[in-house]
mmCIF file of C-alpha atoms in Angstrom:
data_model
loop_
_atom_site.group_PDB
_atom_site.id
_atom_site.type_symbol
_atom_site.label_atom_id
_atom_site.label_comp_id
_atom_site.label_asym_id
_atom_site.label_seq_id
_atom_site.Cartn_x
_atom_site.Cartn_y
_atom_site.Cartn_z
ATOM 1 C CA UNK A 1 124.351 123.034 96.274
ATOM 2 C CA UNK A 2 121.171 124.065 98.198
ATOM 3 C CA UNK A 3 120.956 123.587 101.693
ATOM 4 C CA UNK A 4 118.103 121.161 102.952
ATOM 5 C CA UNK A 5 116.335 122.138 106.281
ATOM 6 C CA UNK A 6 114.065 120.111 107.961
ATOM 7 C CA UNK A 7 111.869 122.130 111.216
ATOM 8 C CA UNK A 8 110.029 119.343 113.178
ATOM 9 C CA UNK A 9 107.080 121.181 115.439
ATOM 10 C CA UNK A 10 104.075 120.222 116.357
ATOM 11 C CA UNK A 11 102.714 123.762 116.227
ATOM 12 C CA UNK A 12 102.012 124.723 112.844
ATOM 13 C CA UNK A 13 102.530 128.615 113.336
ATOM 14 C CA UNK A 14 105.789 127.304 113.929
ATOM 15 C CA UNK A 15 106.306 125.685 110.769
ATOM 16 C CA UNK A 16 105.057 128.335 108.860
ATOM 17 C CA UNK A 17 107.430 130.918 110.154
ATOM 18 C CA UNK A 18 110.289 128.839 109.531
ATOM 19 C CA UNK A 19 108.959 127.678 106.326
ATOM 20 C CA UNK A 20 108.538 131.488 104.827
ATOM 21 C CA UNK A 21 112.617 132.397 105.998
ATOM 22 C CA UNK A 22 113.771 129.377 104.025
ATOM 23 C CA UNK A 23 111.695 130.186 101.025
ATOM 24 C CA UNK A 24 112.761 133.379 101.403
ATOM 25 C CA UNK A 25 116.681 132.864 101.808
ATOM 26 C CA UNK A 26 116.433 129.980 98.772
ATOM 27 C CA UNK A 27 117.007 126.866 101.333
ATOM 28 C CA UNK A 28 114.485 123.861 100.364
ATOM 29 C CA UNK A 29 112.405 123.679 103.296
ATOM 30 C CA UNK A 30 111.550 120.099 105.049
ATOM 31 C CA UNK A 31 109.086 119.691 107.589
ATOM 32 C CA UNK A 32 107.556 117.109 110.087
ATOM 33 C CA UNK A 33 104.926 117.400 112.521
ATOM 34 C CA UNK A 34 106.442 114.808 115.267
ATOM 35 C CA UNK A 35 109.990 113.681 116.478
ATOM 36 C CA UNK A 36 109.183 110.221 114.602
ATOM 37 C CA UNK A 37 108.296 111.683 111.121
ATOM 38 C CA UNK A 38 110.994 114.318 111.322
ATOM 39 C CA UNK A 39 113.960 111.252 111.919
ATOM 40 C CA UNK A 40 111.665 109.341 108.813
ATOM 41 C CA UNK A 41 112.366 112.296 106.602
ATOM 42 C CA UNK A 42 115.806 113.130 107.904
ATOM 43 C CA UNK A 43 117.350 109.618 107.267
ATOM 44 C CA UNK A 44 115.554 109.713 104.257
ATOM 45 C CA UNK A 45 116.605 113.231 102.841
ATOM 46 C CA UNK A 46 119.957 113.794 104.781
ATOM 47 C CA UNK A 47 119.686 117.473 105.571
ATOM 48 C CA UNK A 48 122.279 119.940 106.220
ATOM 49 C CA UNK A 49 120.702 121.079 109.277
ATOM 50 C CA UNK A 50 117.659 120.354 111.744
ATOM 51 C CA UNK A 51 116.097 123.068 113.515
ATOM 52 C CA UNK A 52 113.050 120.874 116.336
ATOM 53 C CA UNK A 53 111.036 121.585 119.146
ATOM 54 C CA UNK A 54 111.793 120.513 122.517
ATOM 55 C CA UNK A 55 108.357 119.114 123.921
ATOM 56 C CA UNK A 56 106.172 117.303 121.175
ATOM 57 C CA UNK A 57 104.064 114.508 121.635
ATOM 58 C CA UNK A 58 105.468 110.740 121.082
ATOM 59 C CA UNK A 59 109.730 111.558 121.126
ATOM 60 C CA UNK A 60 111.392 114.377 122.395
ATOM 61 C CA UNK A 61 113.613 117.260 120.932
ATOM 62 C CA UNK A 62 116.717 115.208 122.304
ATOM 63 C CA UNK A 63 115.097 112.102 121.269
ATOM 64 C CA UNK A 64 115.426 113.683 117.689
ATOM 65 C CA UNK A 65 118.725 115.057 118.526
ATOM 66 C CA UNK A 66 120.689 111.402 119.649
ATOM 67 C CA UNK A 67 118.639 109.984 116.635
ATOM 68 C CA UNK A 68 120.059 112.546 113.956
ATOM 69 C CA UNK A 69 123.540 112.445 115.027
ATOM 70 C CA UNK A 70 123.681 108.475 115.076
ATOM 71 C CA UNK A 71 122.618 108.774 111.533
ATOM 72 C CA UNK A 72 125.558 108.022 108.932
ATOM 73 C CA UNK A 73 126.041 111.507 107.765
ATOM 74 C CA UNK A 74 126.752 115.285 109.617
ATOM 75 C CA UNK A 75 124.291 117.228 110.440
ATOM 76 C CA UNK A 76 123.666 120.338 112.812
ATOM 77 C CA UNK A 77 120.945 120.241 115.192
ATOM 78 C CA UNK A 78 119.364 123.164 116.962
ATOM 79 C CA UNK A 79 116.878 123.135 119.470
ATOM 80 C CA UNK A 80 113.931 125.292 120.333
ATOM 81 C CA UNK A 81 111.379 125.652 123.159
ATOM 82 C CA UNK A 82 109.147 128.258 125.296
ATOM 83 C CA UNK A 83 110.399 126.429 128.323
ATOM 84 C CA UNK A 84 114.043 126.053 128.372
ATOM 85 C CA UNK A 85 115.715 124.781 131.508
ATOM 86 C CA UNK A 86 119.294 124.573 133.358
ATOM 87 C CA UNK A 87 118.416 120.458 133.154
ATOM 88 C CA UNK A 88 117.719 120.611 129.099
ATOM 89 C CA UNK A 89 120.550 123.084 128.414
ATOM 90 C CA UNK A 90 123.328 120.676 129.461
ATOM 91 C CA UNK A 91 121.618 117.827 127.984
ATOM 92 C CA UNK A 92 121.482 119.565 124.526
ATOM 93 C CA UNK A 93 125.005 120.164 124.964
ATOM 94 C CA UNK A 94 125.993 116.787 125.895
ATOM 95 C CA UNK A 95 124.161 115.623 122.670
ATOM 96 C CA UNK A 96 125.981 117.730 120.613
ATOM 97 C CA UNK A 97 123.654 120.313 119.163
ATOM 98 C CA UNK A 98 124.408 123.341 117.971
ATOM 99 C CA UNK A 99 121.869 125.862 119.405
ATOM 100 C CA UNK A 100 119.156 126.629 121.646
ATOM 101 C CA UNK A 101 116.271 128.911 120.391
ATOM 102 C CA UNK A 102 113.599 130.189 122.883
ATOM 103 C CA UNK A 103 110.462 131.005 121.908
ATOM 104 C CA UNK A 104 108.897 133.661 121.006
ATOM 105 C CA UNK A 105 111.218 134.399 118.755
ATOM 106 C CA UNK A 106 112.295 138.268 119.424
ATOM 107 C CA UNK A 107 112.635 138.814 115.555
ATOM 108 C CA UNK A 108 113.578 136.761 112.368
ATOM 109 C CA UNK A 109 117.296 138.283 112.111
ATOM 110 C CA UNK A 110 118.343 136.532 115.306
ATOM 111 C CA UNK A 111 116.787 133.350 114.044
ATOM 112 C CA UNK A 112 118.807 134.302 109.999
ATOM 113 C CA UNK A 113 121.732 134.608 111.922
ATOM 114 C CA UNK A 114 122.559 131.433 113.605
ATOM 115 C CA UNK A 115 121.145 129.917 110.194
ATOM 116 C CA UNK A 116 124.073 131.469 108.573
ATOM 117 C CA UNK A 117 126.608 129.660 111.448
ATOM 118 C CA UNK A 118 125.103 126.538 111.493
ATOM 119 C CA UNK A 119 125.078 126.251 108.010
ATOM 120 C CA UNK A 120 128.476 127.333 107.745
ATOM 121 C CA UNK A 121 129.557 124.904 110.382
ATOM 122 C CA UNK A 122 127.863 122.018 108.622
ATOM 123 C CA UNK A 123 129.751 122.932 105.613
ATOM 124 C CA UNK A 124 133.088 123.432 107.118
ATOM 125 C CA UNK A 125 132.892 119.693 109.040
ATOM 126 C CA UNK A 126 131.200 118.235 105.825
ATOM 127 C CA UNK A 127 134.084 119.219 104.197
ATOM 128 C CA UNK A 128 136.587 118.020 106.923
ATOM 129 C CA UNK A 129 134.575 114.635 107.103
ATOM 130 C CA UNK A 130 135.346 114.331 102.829
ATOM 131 C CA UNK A 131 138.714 115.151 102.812
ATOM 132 C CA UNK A 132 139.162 112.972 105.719
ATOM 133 C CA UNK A 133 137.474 110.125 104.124
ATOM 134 C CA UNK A 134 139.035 110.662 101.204
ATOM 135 C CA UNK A 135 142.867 110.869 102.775
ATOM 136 C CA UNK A 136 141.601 106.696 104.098
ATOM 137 C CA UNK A 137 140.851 106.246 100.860
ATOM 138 C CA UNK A 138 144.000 107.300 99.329
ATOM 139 C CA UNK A 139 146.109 105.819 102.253
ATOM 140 C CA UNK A 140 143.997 102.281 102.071
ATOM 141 C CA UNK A 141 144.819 102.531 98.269
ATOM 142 C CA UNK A 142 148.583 103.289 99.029
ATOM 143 C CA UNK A 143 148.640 100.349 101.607
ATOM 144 C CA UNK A 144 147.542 97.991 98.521
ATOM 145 C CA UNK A 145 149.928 99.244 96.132
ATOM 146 C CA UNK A 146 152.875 98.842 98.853
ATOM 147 C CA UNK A 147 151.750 95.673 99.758
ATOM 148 C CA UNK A 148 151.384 94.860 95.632
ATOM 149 C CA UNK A 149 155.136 96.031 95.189
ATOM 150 C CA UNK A 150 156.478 94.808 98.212
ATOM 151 C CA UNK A 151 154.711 90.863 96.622
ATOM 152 C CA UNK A 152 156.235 91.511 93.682
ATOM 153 C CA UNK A 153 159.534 92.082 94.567
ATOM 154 C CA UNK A 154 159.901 89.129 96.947
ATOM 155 C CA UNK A 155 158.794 87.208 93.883
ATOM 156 C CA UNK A 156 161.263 89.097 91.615
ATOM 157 C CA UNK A 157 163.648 88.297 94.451
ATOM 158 C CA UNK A 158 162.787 84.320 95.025
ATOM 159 C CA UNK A 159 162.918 84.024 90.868
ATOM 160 C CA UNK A 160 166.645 85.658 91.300
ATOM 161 C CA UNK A 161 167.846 83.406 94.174
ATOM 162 C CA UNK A 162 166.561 80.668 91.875
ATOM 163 C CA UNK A 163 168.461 82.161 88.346
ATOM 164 C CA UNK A 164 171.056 82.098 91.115
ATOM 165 C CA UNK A 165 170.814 78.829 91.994
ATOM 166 C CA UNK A 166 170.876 77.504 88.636
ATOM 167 C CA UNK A 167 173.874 79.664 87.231
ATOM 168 C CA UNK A 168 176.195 78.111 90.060
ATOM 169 C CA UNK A 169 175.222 74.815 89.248
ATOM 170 C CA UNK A 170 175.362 75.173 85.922
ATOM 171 C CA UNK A 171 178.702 76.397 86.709
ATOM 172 C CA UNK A 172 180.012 73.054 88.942
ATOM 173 C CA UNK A 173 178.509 70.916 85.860
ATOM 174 C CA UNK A 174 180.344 72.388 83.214
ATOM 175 C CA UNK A 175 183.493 72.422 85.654
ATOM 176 C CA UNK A 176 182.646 68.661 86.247
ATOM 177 C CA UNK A 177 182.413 68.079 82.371
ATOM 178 C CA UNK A 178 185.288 69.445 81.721
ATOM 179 C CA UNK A 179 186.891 67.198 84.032
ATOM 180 C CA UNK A 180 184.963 64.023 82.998
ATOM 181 C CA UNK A 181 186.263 65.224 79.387
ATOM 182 C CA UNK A 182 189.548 65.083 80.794
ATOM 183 C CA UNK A 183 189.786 61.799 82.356
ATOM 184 C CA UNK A 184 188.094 59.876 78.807
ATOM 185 C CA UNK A 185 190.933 61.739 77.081
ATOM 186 C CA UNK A 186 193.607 60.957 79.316
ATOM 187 C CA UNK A 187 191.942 56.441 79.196
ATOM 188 C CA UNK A 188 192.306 56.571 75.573
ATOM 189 C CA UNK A 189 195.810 56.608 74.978
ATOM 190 C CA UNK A 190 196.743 53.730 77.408
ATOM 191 C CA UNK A 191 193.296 51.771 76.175
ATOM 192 C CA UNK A 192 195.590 52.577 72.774
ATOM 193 C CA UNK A 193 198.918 51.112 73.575
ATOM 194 C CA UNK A 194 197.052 48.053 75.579
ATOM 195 C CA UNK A 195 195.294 47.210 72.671
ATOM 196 C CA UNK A 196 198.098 47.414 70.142
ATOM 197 C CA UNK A 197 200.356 45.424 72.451
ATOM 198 C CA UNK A 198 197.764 43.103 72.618
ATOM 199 C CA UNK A 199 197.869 42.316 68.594
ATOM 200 C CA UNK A 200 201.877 42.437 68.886
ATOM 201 C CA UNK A 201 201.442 39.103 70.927
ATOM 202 C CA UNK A 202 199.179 37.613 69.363
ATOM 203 C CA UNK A 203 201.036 38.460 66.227
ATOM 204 C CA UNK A 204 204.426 37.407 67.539
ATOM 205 C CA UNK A 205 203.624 34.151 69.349
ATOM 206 C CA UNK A 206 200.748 32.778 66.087
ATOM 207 C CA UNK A 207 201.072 29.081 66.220
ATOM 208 C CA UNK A 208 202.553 28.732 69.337
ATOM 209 C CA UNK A 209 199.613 29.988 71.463
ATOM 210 C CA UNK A 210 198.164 27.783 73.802
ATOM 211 C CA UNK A 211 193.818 27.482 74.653
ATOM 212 C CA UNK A 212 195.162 29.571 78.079
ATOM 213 C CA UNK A 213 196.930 32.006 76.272
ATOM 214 C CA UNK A 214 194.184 32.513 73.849
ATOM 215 C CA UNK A 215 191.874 33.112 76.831
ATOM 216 C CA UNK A 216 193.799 35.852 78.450
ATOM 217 C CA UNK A 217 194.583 37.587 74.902
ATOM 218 C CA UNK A 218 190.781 37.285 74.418
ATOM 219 C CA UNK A 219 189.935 39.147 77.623
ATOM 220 C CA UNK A 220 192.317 41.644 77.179
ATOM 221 C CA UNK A 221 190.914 42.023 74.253
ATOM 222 C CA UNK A 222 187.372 42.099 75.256
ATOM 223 C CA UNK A 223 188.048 44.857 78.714
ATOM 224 C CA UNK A 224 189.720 46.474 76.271
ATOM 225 C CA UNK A 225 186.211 47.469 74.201
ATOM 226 C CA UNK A 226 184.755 48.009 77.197
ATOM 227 C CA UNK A 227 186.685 50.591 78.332
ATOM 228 C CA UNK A 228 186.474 52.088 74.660
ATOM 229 C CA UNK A 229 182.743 51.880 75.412
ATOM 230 C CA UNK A 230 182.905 53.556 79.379
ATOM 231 C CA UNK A 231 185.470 56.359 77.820
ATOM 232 C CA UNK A 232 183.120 57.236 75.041
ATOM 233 C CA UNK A 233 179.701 57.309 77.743
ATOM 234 C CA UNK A 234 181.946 59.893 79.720
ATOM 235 C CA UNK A 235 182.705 61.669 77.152
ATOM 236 C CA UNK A 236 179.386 61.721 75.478
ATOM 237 C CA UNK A 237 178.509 62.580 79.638
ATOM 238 C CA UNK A 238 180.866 65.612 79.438
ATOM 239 C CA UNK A 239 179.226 67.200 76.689
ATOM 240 C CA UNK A 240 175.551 66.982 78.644
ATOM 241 C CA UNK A 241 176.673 68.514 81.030
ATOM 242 C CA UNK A 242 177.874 71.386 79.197
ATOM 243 C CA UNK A 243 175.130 71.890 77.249
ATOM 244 C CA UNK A 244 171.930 71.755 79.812
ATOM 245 C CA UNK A 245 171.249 72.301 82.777
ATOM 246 C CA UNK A 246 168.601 69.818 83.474
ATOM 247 C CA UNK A 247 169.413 67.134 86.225
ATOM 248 C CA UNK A 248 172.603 65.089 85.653
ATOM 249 C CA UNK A 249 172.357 61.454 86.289
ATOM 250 C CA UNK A 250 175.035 60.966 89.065
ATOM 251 C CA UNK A 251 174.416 57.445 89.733
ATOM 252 C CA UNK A 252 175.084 56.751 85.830
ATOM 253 C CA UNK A 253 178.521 58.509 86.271
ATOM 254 C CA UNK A 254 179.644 56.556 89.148
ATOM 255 C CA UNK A 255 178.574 53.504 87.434
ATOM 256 C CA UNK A 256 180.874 54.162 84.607
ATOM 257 C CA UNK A 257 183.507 54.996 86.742
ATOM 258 C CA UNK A 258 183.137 51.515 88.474
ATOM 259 C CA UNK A 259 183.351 49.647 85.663
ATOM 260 C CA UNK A 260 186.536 51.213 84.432
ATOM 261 C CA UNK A 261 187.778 49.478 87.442
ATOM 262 C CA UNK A 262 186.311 45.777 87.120
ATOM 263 C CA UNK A 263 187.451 43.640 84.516
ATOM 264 C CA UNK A 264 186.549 40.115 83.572
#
């Protein structure tokens, strides 16, 4: 990629030196006339380095200088000026730039040279700055992907706790059917004999039954179907409960069980 440089100088002698080394060396050569027009062009073209006078009219050379490097990209910054000071020294320091040039300039292979660093600098720290912003990148897109997989497995871990759930319940139903099962089988051969004893009187003592008699044969008689009834609701319970796992109806059950125990 070729290097942009951007001189800012009032003097155009100036310019024109600076301009025929860059067209020279195969740089594309920038320029601006004043500290305002050189930040216009610099935030406009983002150049790879900045060479500007010290004293202009309207903004300084350290004007230019804070401006550039509060700009959202790197650049290098040199200074230059016929009347350098102790005082403007340490303030181009403290703003970061890269060199001071004095003028008149003794030759252009002094001036070619610390071209060559800055440039090599900017490079080097453009570089750094990319792989930098690159390493966020990847370690923003890690973060996601952890936090992604780390989502999904407390998800994958609540839907387990829940299979869980459900397996040990269906568990304690079919446990409960089976005893529910159990108990209608054991009520069906008593409801047997209690119901063939019950036609063995009737049978034995026909004719000589009195409206009392008939009454309590008739309730036996009539319990009797309803416990047929109760055993054959648990049973057909039992079998629920083996086969789904939706919500059993508990209150039903204890119901049933209840009126096994209340007769007429």
């Amino acid at each position: 990629m070729v290097a942009k440089v951007l001189v800012v100088d009032d003097e155009t002698s100036i310019r024109r030196i600076f301009e025929s080394i860059f067209r020279f060396r195969g740089e594309q050569f920038l320029q601006a006339t004043s500290g305002e027009e050189g930040l216009a062009i610099a935030r406009e073209q983002q150049p790879q380095l900045v060479i500007t006078d010290l004293k202009m009219p309207g903004i300084s050379g350290i004007d230019v200088l804070h401006g550039i490097k509060a700009m959202p990209f790197y650049c290098e910054v040199v200074l230059m000026t016929a009347y350098a000071t102790l005082d403007s020294a340490i303030e181009a320091v403290r703003g970061n730039a890269y060199d001071f040039l004095t003028k008149p300039f003794e030759g252009t292979s002094q001036i070619e040279h610390m071209i060559d660093k800055a440039l090599d600098k900017q490079a080097l720290v453009g570089e750094r700055n990319r792989l930098l912003t690159d390493l966020k990148k990847t370690n923003e897109n890690l973060e996601k992907i952890v936090t992604e997989r780390t989502q999904h497995l407390e998800s994958a871990l609540e839907k387990l706790k829940t299979q869980q759930t459900m397996l040990i319940r269906q568990e304690k139903l079919a446990a409960l059917g089976q005893m529910v099962a159990g108990i209608a089988h054991e009520l069906r051969n008593p409801l047997g004999i209690i119901e063939n004893s019950r036609f063995d009187l009737a049978d034995q003592l026909e004719g000589q039954i009195d409206a009392g008699q008939r009454d309590c044969l008739d309730r036996i008689e009539r319990n009797v179907q309803r416990a047929h009834k109760i055993v054959a609701d648990l049973l057909e319970f039992s079998r629920q409960s083996q086969k789904t796992s939706d919500a059993i109806d508990f209150q039903r059950l204890v119901q049933l069980t209840s009126q096994l125990l209340a007769y007429d």
